[in-house]
Amino acid sequence: MPTTDSREELQRVLSLLDLEREEDLAHYQNLLLRTPLTERRRQGTSWYPVVVTESGFGTGGNLFLEVEKTSDQLSSAHFQPGRPVSLFSNATGGKGSTNFLNGTITAARPRTLRIAFRTDDLPDWIDDGKLGVDLLFDETSYQEMRAAVNLVLAAKGNRLAELREILLGHQPPRFRRPDPPAVAQGLNDSQRRAVDTVLAAEDVAILHGPPGTGKTTTLVVAVAQTLQRENQVLVCAPSNTAVDLLTEKLAARGLSVLRLGNPGRVSEELQRFTLDARIAADKHFPRIRQLRRQADEHNRLAHQYKRSFGSQEREQRQRAVAEARSLSKEADALEKYLVESQLNGAQVITATLVGAANRLLRGRHFSTVFIDEAAQALEPATWIPVTKADRVVFAGDHQQLPPTVKSAKAAAAGLGQTLFEKGIQRTPAGVLLPTQYRMHAQIMQFSNEQFYQNQLRADDSVKEAVLGEGDYAEPPVEFIDTAGCGFEEQPDAESGSIANPDEARLLFRHLSAFWENLVGFHPALLTPTLNVGLISPYKAQVETLKTLFAQQPPLAAYAAHFTIQTIDGFQGQEREVVYISLVRSNGKNEIGFLRDLRRMNVALTRARKKLVVIGDSATLSAHPFYRAFLDYVDRIGAYRSAWEFE
């Protein structure tokens, strides 16, 4: 039972959220506001120069401009729909003058942006040229998180107040006896029991799914079973990638899924599930497009008189503007009807946690909300969909990657503790999925001992699965010790990260020998499904690995089989073979980033049949977790010295 009142706890969460916002804002100010335009262009946080290619009135009668880059520059990844931006002109001093206008990106392509502005008219300086676009600090997510927590705080005598007390451990959750038990082909006994728990839960159910246990598959079945007694559910996750995966899996079960969110943040393969795509496919959409086109024509006519101030011209301009607005309102009304039809007709609505605050969902309530990857979600963000539901189903693993917290002070004070984790600790609503279908038993076992109280077991289909056969079978786990080799880590001055080039070269010596063995003795294994991941906690080491890989012709010829990425980039993924470069090697036994043990749990559980870890035991053994790992690899005969590969 928690020692603090639920409202006191939530007030503390709000104060920590404010710390996080302040840190985020300071980061923005340092990187953007105090950075010269040339550097902002290089970083991809400013577009300059741009030209206006189109203008008109969009949804809601908002004025919009479409702008296009007139020169090549680096990544445009930051410029996404929904992001606030500032259009500026350098013609008379740029942002140091009054020549800027704030708006919101509504559509983004590699070379063009459509920006909506809350204004009836465009300033004259837009015609002066030398235009550019700056990203602004995005307050939206913080505003939505704060609003949700305040709503939970204020709840009294209603369902949300009950959920607040239950989720924070002040009241026990209730369960009814499911009848009949869930029938779902393809699930094991523990997964079926988990689905039964979801169906029996009146308030909350928590699916704890360690790596490879089929958490998302189980959740999808639970959604389908729930829809046998409910008309519609809301399904959320913290990231667009996770929401896309859920959308794909739910649609594959034959469910009607509507993906909410900015189309620019939805994968291309899933665009057909977005609201925009659904409306565009409707038989009434051509009429909306016709009305918008006519409104644009009247708007362009109005701007012909922009700098003519005669009474006749002014009247013509006013009439043209009025007609443009009238046509826009008619288009809006028809579009609103189509939107409501799509929302009402979907069995499943999917969105990110912050996306659940979408204006289209205001006033909508759901019997059940499902939240996947809940152990990676900030608590304030998790409350957003919870405020729209009578009960909540969480799925995740609090022993893998935590939510990202930029403020060290907020993290130390507990902002990184998720609502999922509080629920696991404070309520009896959690159910563990103990059978994993991903990895060899020896790859699984160390994490099993360290994070899961030895409750996991490898299914028979994977527990002894290795590459090769008999005397030529590859060992499932190897630790290659660089102690005494002089492979010192090297800080990267530009990025602040750390690399270890000697360790990276050793990795490729081992990998080349392994790959040569496959080509020579197991050519049948070289199918597209044989994939290899090279991962490291440090970005500088990842860049070193990418550079060295390009210098390995025998390996580069099979480039499609390899992925080189940070540990974070591998969350939720798996490979037949995984190499981990731990990097740290120094006389002070400092391990820095390697202290994040949940991140290491992710790294150690990505491989299906072969895991190779490379590091300096002299440095690593200063920490009890890595001492235990060294003991484990010695126990299973997986220890090797780097000297064997000289």
XYZ file of C-alpha atoms in Angstrom:
646
model
C 0.000 0.000 0.000
C 1.499 3.389 -0.939
C 2.298 5.731 1.939
C 1.099 8.939 0.256
C -2.368 10.090 -0.728
C -3.119 9.631 -4.444
C -3.579 13.373 -4.977
C -0.285 14.163 -3.255
C 1.414 11.615 -5.473
C -0.085 13.104 -8.623
C 0.854 16.636 -7.555
C 4.421 15.398 -7.246
C 4.196 13.851 -10.713
C 3.100 17.249 -12.062
C 6.058 18.995 -10.425
C 8.439 16.446 -11.958
C 6.783 16.942 -15.342
C 7.473 20.667 -15.008
C 11.159 19.890 -14.390
C 11.194 17.726 -17.515
C 9.564 20.475 -19.578
C 12.089 23.038 -18.325
C 14.982 20.756 -19.275
C 13.451 20.090 -22.689
C 12.902 23.810 -23.275
C 16.471 24.645 -22.241
C 17.734 22.000 -24.645
C 15.642 23.549 -27.420
C 16.879 27.043 -26.645
C 20.503 25.937 -26.681
C 20.198 23.983 -29.908
C 17.891 26.241 -31.876
C 17.411 29.767 -30.616
C 21.110 30.368 -29.945
C 22.360 28.550 -33.008
C 23.215 30.424 -36.244
C 20.972 29.810 -39.238
C 23.733 28.007 -41.159
C 24.139 25.543 -38.291
C 20.371 25.097 -37.871
C 20.204 24.206 -41.582
C 22.984 21.655 -41.092
C 21.200 20.114 -38.094
C 17.941 19.895 -40.028
C 15.995 22.174 -37.656
C 15.565 25.019 -40.161
C 14.589 25.158 -43.827
C 16.166 28.060 -45.677
C 15.545 29.358 -48.237
C 11.976 28.412 -49.144
C 9.439 29.783 -51.619
C 5.652 29.882 -51.340
C 4.082 27.581 -53.941
C 0.428 27.629 -52.823
C -1.921 29.382 -50.402
C -5.568 28.973 -49.403
C -8.052 28.072 -46.668
C -7.927 24.586 -45.181
C -9.955 22.673 -42.588
C -11.606 25.008 -40.084
C -11.126 27.979 -42.387
C -7.479 28.315 -41.369
C -5.197 30.056 -43.833
C -2.390 27.837 -45.116
C 0.780 28.192 -47.125
C 2.692 25.498 -48.951
C 6.425 26.160 -49.074
C 9.192 24.382 -50.936
C 12.928 24.103 -50.307
C 14.983 25.710 -53.069
C 18.301 24.129 -52.093
C 19.524 20.737 -50.938
C 20.155 20.310 -47.241
C 20.299 17.548 -44.675
C 17.525 15.544 -43.018
C 13.988 16.858 -42.839
C 12.997 14.252 -40.255
C 12.199 16.836 -37.567
C 9.609 18.553 -39.774
C 6.548 16.406 -39.179
C 2.807 17.124 -39.193
C 1.664 18.593 -35.910
C 4.956 20.340 -35.130
C 4.813 24.092 -34.455
C 7.012 26.200 -36.748
C 7.852 29.833 -37.436
C 7.884 31.233 -40.965
C 10.409 34.081 -41.131
C 12.005 36.476 -43.587
C 15.649 37.519 -43.657
C 14.890 40.364 -46.056
C 15.032 42.970 -43.275
C 16.868 41.228 -40.502
C 15.073 37.911 -40.034
C 13.761 36.906 -36.616
C 15.457 39.858 -34.998
C 12.717 41.970 -36.572
C 8.957 41.417 -36.486
C 9.081 39.389 -39.678
C 7.917 36.019 -38.423
C 4.598 34.184 -38.270
C 3.938 31.088 -36.156
C 1.913 28.144 -37.451
C 1.569 24.344 -37.458
C 2.706 21.823 -40.053
C -0.308 19.976 -41.473
C 1.489 18.026 -44.213
C 5.155 17.251 -44.834
C 6.996 15.806 -47.800
C 10.751 15.646 -48.445
C 10.852 19.070 -50.123
C 7.547 20.725 -49.214
C 5.599 21.710 -46.111
C 2.005 22.810 -45.720
C 1.651 25.180 -42.753
C -1.642 26.342 -41.196
C -1.828 29.782 -39.544
C -4.419 31.226 -37.183
C -4.852 34.437 -39.117
C -7.191 35.861 -41.728
C -4.477 37.554 -43.743
C -0.830 37.150 -44.631
C 1.676 39.905 -43.815
C 3.138 41.962 -46.668
C 6.717 40.873 -45.925
C 5.970 37.390 -47.298
C 6.259 38.968 -50.759
C 9.762 40.270 -49.948
C 11.422 36.865 -50.253
C 14.321 35.349 -48.286
C 11.865 33.120 -46.436
C 12.705 30.276 -44.089
C 11.036 27.955 -41.572
C 12.248 27.277 -38.011
C 11.030 24.524 -35.717
C 9.506 25.839 -32.488
C 9.462 24.198 -29.070
C 6.552 21.752 -29.003
C 4.391 22.429 -25.939
C 1.536 20.232 -27.081
C 2.536 16.971 -25.406
C 3.279 18.711 -22.104
C -0.050 20.553 -22.205
C -1.944 17.336 -22.873
C -0.121 15.411 -20.142
C -0.687 18.180 -17.598
C -4.359 18.459 -18.561
C -4.864 14.704 -18.120
C -3.206 14.581 -14.692
C -5.239 17.596 -13.543
C -8.402 15.835 -14.719
C -7.447 12.772 -12.669
C -6.657 14.988 -9.678
C -10.017 16.714 -9.855
C -12.022 13.495 -10.283
C -14.479 12.943 -7.434
C -17.304 10.474 -7.074
C -16.957 9.123 -10.635
C -15.343 6.219 -12.475
C -12.076 8.101 -13.067
C -11.737 8.721 -9.325
C -12.166 4.973 -8.726
C -9.554 4.112 -11.342
C -7.141 6.618 -9.794
C -7.369 4.923 -6.406
C -7.142 1.410 -7.896
C -4.226 2.087 -10.263
C -2.232 3.831 -7.520
C -2.822 0.967 -5.101
C -5.298 2.507 -2.642
C -8.171 0.178 -3.553
C -8.014 -3.451 -4.732
C -9.010 -4.244 -8.323
C -12.054 -6.430 -8.881
C -12.369 -9.533 -11.066
C -15.380 -11.581 -12.106
C -15.368 -15.222 -13.114
C -15.054 -15.449 -16.913
C -17.580 -17.703 -18.587
C -16.760 -19.474 -20.704
C -12.911 -19.424 -20.720
C -11.312 -17.764 -23.728
C -10.931 -19.967 -26.779
C -8.004 -18.812 -28.899
C -6.008 -20.991 -31.242
C -2.249 -20.525 -31.254
C -1.930 -19.499 -27.591
C -0.269 -21.532 -24.858
C -1.881 -22.157 -21.471
C -0.333 -19.120 -19.766
C -1.319 -16.842 -22.646
C -4.894 -18.150 -22.513
C -4.958 -17.550 -18.760
C -3.755 -14.007 -19.413
C -6.619 -13.435 -21.868
C -9.053 -14.856 -19.284
C -7.643 -12.383 -16.749
C -8.265 -9.508 -19.130
C -11.851 -10.627 -19.697
C -12.425 -11.071 -15.959
C -10.945 -7.699 -14.955
C -13.472 -5.049 -14.012
C -10.877 -2.339 -13.378
C -7.365 -3.230 -14.516
C -5.342 -6.139 -15.904
C -1.568 -6.076 -16.356
C 0.170 -8.411 -18.811
C 3.846 -8.740 -17.922
C 5.562 -10.022 -21.037
C 9.332 -10.645 -20.864
C 11.288 -10.898 -24.157
C 9.935 -13.414 -26.644
C 6.873 -14.430 -24.608
C 4.286 -13.251 -27.147
C 3.028 -10.249 -25.199
C 1.706 -8.315 -28.193
C 0.166 -11.444 -29.739
C -1.636 -12.139 -26.454
C -2.800 -8.545 -26.233
C -4.208 -8.664 -29.759
C -6.191 -11.813 -28.915
C -7.451 -10.102 -25.752
C -8.646 -7.159 -27.871
C -10.464 -9.490 -30.261
C -12.120 -11.373 -27.383
C -13.156 -8.111 -25.718
C -14.812 -6.969 -28.943
C -17.149 -9.942 -28.728
C -18.915 -8.089 -25.906
C -17.994 -4.445 -26.607
C -18.585 -2.466 -29.790
C -15.352 -0.450 -29.785
C -12.045 -0.213 -27.912
C -9.162 2.243 -27.806
C -5.665 0.765 -28.264
C -2.587 2.886 -27.518
C 1.197 2.734 -27.194
C 3.877 5.361 -26.459
C 5.461 5.445 -29.933
C 4.195 5.597 -33.493
C 6.223 2.485 -34.329
C 4.498 0.471 -31.597
C 1.062 1.778 -32.650
C 1.782 0.823 -36.268
C 2.673 -2.730 -35.190
C -0.557 -3.025 -33.213
C -2.576 -1.619 -36.117
C -1.063 -4.182 -38.475
C -1.643 -7.144 -36.144
C -5.200 -6.135 -35.268
C -6.120 -5.633 -38.923
C -4.597 -9.035 -39.752
C -7.187 -10.598 -37.409
C -9.946 -9.120 -39.553
C -10.839 -6.285 -37.168
C -11.898 -2.874 -38.442
C -9.064 -0.572 -37.353
C -8.835 3.216 -37.611
C -5.354 4.683 -37.053
C -5.473 8.199 -35.634
C -2.493 10.529 -35.860
C -0.622 12.641 -38.354
C -0.224 10.649 -41.592
C 3.389 11.827 -41.833
C 4.163 9.805 -38.699
C 2.409 6.635 -39.849
C 4.381 4.040 -41.813
C 3.676 4.007 -45.543
C 2.365 0.434 -45.412
C -0.354 1.438 -42.939
C -1.519 4.677 -44.531
C -4.696 2.926 -45.706
C -5.875 2.689 -42.082
C -5.553 6.429 -41.394
C -8.519 8.738 -41.203
C -7.236 10.786 -44.149
C -7.021 7.708 -46.381
C -10.443 6.452 -45.322
C -12.062 9.822 -46.059
C -10.237 10.147 -49.390
C -11.690 6.782 -50.410
C -15.261 7.835 -49.568
C -17.660 8.516 -52.453
C -18.407 11.999 -51.044
C -14.766 13.090 -50.956
C -14.703 14.509 -54.526
C -17.360 17.021 -53.433
C -15.167 18.136 -50.516
C -12.216 18.537 -52.862
C -14.342 20.575 -55.277
C -15.496 22.912 -52.499
C -11.908 23.381 -51.283
C -10.720 24.129 -54.809
C -13.447 26.745 -55.290
C -12.558 28.312 -51.921
C -8.906 28.500 -52.997
C -9.889 30.223 -56.248
C -11.852 32.892 -54.361
C -8.973 33.290 -51.935
C -6.523 33.886 -54.785
C -8.941 36.395 -56.279
C -9.046 38.231 -52.945
C -5.266 38.465 -52.830
C -5.147 40.139 -56.226
C -6.354 43.241 -54.396
C -3.920 42.851 -51.522
C -2.111 46.165 -52.105
C -4.979 48.056 -53.793
C -6.897 50.219 -51.370
C -9.727 51.641 -53.478
C -13.259 51.161 -52.143
C -14.357 49.046 -55.119
C -11.347 46.762 -54.828
C -11.866 46.503 -51.084
C -15.502 45.434 -51.572
C -14.507 42.854 -54.204
C -11.860 41.506 -51.888
C -14.344 41.259 -48.991
C -16.876 39.430 -51.181
C -14.211 36.986 -52.383
C -13.031 36.317 -48.818
C -16.638 35.810 -47.641
C -17.347 33.350 -50.463
C -14.104 31.460 -49.708
C -15.136 31.127 -46.077
C -18.650 30.004 -46.990
C -17.315 27.290 -49.283
C -14.800 26.205 -46.642
C -17.578 25.904 -44.035
C -19.630 23.710 -46.364
C -16.603 21.504 -46.983
C -15.965 21.367 -43.226
C -19.528 20.229 -42.514
C -19.348 17.416 -45.056
C -15.919 16.381 -43.819
C -17.143 16.349 -40.205
C -19.945 13.981 -41.217
C -17.467 11.615 -42.903
C -15.124 11.758 -39.898
C -17.919 10.835 -37.483
C -18.961 7.956 -39.732
C -15.427 6.556 -39.733
C -15.017 6.966 -35.973
C -18.356 5.332 -35.230
C -17.756 2.457 -37.636
C -14.340 1.340 -36.351
C -14.077 -1.576 -33.927
C -10.600 -0.469 -32.869
C -9.195 3.043 -32.742
C -5.396 3.121 -32.430
C -3.281 6.115 -31.394
C -0.220 7.097 -29.424
C -0.782 8.022 -25.781
C -0.588 11.741 -26.508
C -2.529 11.116 -29.725
C -5.428 9.892 -27.565
C -5.941 13.568 -26.710
C -6.851 14.159 -30.368
C -9.760 16.579 -30.670
C -11.623 13.892 -32.641
C -11.840 11.775 -29.471
C -13.071 14.557 -27.205
C -16.321 13.495 -25.615
C -15.817 9.852 -26.612
C -15.684 7.226 -23.891
C -14.582 3.590 -24.113
C -15.438 0.619 -21.949
C -11.830 -0.590 -22.308
C -8.527 0.977 -23.266
C -5.523 -1.246 -24.050
C -2.006 0.188 -23.611
C 0.925 -1.758 -25.058
C 4.594 -1.029 -24.185
C 3.205 0.650 -21.064
C 6.513 0.176 -19.237
C 8.103 2.678 -21.672
C 5.470 5.373 -21.105
C 5.732 8.388 -18.818
C 2.997 8.226 -16.199
C 1.449 11.602 -17.174
C 1.134 10.403 -20.788
C -0.455 7.125 -19.681
C -3.236 8.964 -17.860
C -4.413 10.541 -21.152
C -6.173 7.420 -22.531
C -7.097 6.227 -19.025
C -9.305 9.324 -18.604
C -11.425 8.038 -21.520
C -12.092 4.530 -20.207
C -13.994 2.466 -17.629
C -11.168 -0.051 -17.341
C -7.594 -0.377 -18.565
C -5.397 -3.236 -19.756
C -1.637 -2.696 -19.612
C 0.986 -4.786 -21.419
C 4.737 -4.386 -21.142
C 7.908 -5.339 -19.312
C 9.360 -3.006 -16.671
C 12.653 -4.909 -16.877
C 13.336 -3.593 -20.385
C 13.809 -0.028 -21.652
C 12.314 2.614 -19.357
C 10.721 5.838 -20.616
C 13.080 8.553 -21.793
C 13.546 11.285 -19.174
C 15.760 14.219 -20.165
C 15.936 15.871 -16.742
C 18.387 14.054 -14.467
C 16.732 15.692 -11.456
C 13.248 14.524 -12.484
C 14.559 11.038 -13.238
C 16.251 10.777 -9.836
C 13.017 11.907 -8.156
C 10.974 9.188 -9.839
C 9.549 10.474 -13.128
C 10.929 7.340 -14.786
C 8.636 5.120 -12.713
C 5.674 4.257 -14.897
C 2.032 3.637 -14.062
C 2.617 0.085 -15.327
C 5.392 -0.440 -12.781
C 3.313 1.027 -9.950
C 0.478 -1.317 -10.892
C 2.754 -4.372 -10.910
C 4.092 -3.443 -7.474
C 0.875 -2.268 -5.819
C -1.976 -4.394 -7.198
C -2.659 -8.110 -7.691
C -3.688 -7.426 -11.287
C -0.435 -8.575 -12.903
C -0.069 -11.822 -14.820
C 3.297 -13.085 -16.089
C 3.796 -14.757 -19.463
C 6.539 -17.288 -18.574
C 7.163 -19.165 -21.834
C 9.482 -17.551 -24.351
C 9.665 -18.577 -28.009
C 12.650 -16.524 -29.151
C 15.970 -17.729 -27.835
C 18.131 -20.679 -26.897
C 17.889 -21.534 -23.201
C 21.492 -20.435 -22.544
C 20.860 -17.019 -24.136
C 17.763 -16.616 -21.959
C 19.064 -17.898 -18.664
C 21.237 -15.033 -17.396
C 18.437 -12.486 -17.813
C 16.045 -15.040 -16.335
C 18.135 -15.169 -13.171
C 18.802 -11.436 -12.937
C 15.408 -9.959 -13.868
C 12.654 -12.591 -13.778
C 13.267 -14.597 -10.581
C 14.014 -17.669 -12.713
C 10.347 -17.906 -13.736
C 10.945 -18.046 -17.508
C 11.349 -21.193 -19.520
C 12.357 -21.683 -23.123
C 9.806 -23.471 -25.252
C 10.914 -26.820 -26.681
C 10.950 -25.262 -30.166
C 13.814 -22.908 -29.246
C 15.565 -24.070 -26.097
C 18.256 -26.075 -27.944
C 18.070 -24.429 -31.383
C 21.556 -23.577 -32.703
C 23.193 -22.747 -36.015
C 24.707 -25.817 -37.653
C 24.715 -29.444 -36.580
C 26.906 -31.867 -34.691
C 30.592 -30.953 -34.465
C 29.962 -27.898 -36.643
C 27.217 -26.444 -34.433
C 27.866 -22.899 -33.257
C 27.903 -22.315 -29.488
C 24.827 -20.268 -28.484
C 26.748 -17.889 -26.179
C 30.298 -16.534 -26.279
C 31.954 -13.869 -24.168
C 35.242 -12.586 -25.615
C 37.392 -10.967 -22.934
C 39.689 -8.103 -23.988
C 41.333 -7.712 -20.556
C 45.068 -7.173 -20.872
C 44.925 -6.399 -24.598
C 45.316 -2.644 -24.235
C 42.011 -1.946 -26.006
C 41.398 1.408 -24.356
C 38.118 3.270 -24.833
C 38.293 6.624 -26.642
C 35.923 9.542 -25.939
C 34.497 11.219 -29.026
C 35.031 14.974 -28.605
C 32.294 15.991 -31.041
C 29.440 13.780 -29.820
C 30.478 13.221 -26.200
C 30.005 9.482 -26.751
C 32.664 6.752 -26.379
C 34.185 4.357 -28.908
C 36.648 1.488 -28.758
C 38.142 0.955 -32.251
C 40.346 -1.979 -31.184
C 37.343 -3.793 -29.726
C 35.409 -3.096 -32.937
C 38.234 -4.576 -35.035
C 38.246 -7.665 -32.792
C 34.502 -7.995 -33.315
C 35.012 -8.093 -37.072
C 37.803 -10.660 -36.814
C 35.454 -12.942 -34.917
C 32.499 -12.162 -37.182
C 34.535 -12.755 -40.352
C 35.658 -16.167 -39.091
C 32.093 -17.048 -38.100
C 30.715 -15.939 -41.469
C 33.452 -17.795 -43.380
C 32.519 -20.925 -41.455
C 28.866 -20.506 -42.455
C 29.717 -19.958 -46.116
C 32.090 -22.929 -46.159
C 30.218 -25.500 -44.051
C 26.595 -24.333 -43.837
C 25.721 -22.574 -47.115
C 22.109 -23.748 -46.747
C 21.795 -21.435 -43.727
C 22.505 -18.333 -45.824
C 18.860 -17.540 -46.444
C 17.234 -14.104 -46.085
C 16.055 -15.147 -42.609
C 19.659 -15.437 -41.346
C 20.134 -11.943 -39.972
C 22.848 -10.533 -37.749
C 22.644 -7.553 -35.412
C 25.721 -5.609 -34.303
C 24.788 -3.441 -31.334
C 26.415 -1.232 -28.720
C 25.239 1.107 -25.962
C 27.360 3.917 -27.451
C 26.535 5.861 -30.614
C 30.217 6.530 -31.311
C 30.920 2.791 -31.316
C 27.966 2.203 -33.634
C 29.460 4.700 -36.080
C 32.851 2.979 -35.758
C 31.246 -0.388 -36.509
C 29.483 1.027 -39.572
C 32.746 2.481 -40.884
C 34.677 -0.771 -40.364
C 31.895 -2.891 -41.860
C 32.224 -1.003 -45.141
C 35.909 -2.007 -45.120
C 35.129 -5.749 -44.925
C 34.467 -6.821 -48.563
C 33.502 -10.447 -47.769
C 30.918 -9.237 -45.252
C 29.789 -6.183 -47.219
C 28.805 -8.531 -50.056
C 26.111 -9.851 -47.678
C 25.099 -6.403 -46.376
C 21.379 -7.220 -46.483
C 21.917 -9.737 -43.665
C 23.380 -7.171 -41.239
C 21.992 -4.373 -39.060
C 24.206 -2.065 -36.992
C 22.375 -0.037 -34.362
C 22.289 1.167 -30.756
C 20.596 -0.976 -28.128
C 17.627 1.396 -28.089
C 17.215 0.871 -31.816
C 16.815 -2.876 -31.223
C 14.022 -2.667 -28.640
C 11.245 -5.004 -29.786
C 13.439 -6.613 -32.458
C 15.296 -9.912 -32.689
C 18.013 -11.479 -34.870
C 19.360 -14.983 -35.422
C 22.787 -13.738 -34.329
C 23.666 -10.713 -32.159
C 27.070 -9.219 -31.368
C 27.290 -6.750 -28.461
C 30.266 -4.414 -28.122
C 30.386 -3.139 -24.518
C 33.189 -0.586 -25.254
C 34.215 0.387 -21.722
C 37.858 -0.328 -20.900
C 39.747 1.958 -18.514
C 41.995 1.921 -15.472
C 39.355 3.523 -13.233
C 36.829 0.717 -13.799
C 34.212 3.247 -14.863
C 31.322 1.736 -16.801
C 29.030 4.777 -17.137
C 26.094 3.999 -19.427
C 26.473 0.245 -18.791
C 24.924 0.801 -15.345
C 21.556 0.981 -17.074
C 20.839 -2.702 -16.478
C 17.393 -2.722 -18.090
C 18.994 -1.506 -21.303
C 21.483 -4.364 -21.049
C 18.606 -6.790 -20.539
C 17.269 -5.650 -23.902
C 20.671 -6.185 -25.529
C 21.172 -9.656 -24.077
C 17.755 -10.927 -25.200
C 17.717 -9.951 -28.897
C 19.480 -13.088 -30.222
C 17.655 -16.257 -31.190
C 20.492 -18.760 -31.753
C 23.827 -17.062 -31.114
C 24.925 -14.254 -28.778
C 28.480 -12.891 -28.796
C 29.429 -10.314 -26.138
C 32.779 -8.517 -26.285
C 34.169 -6.542 -23.361
C 36.933 -5.980 -20.820
C 36.383 -8.158 -17.741
C 38.825 -6.099 -15.681
C 36.648 -3.003 -16.107
C 33.285 -4.762 -16.078
C 33.880 -6.881 -12.965
C 33.798 -3.786 -10.744
C 29.993 -3.951 -11.056
C 28.086 -6.881 -9.442
C 25.795 -7.380 -12.468
C 28.732 -7.919 -14.821
C 30.570 -10.051 -12.239
C 27.508 -12.276 -12.242
C 27.558 -12.335 -16.048
C 31.235 -13.348 -16.059
C 30.434 -16.130 -13.586
C 27.561 -17.241 -15.813
C 29.583 -17.479 -19.038
C 32.303 -19.359 -17.136
C 29.662 -21.745 -15.771
C 28.305 -22.615 -19.217
C 31.749 -22.790 -20.869
C 31.207 -19.666 -22.974
C 34.310 -17.702 -21.883
C 37.015 -16.957 -24.489
C 40.010 -14.655 -24.474
C 40.651 -12.063 -27.166
C 44.172 -13.488 -27.452
C 42.661 -16.484 -29.259
C 41.909 -14.203 -32.214
C 45.282 -12.493 -32.588
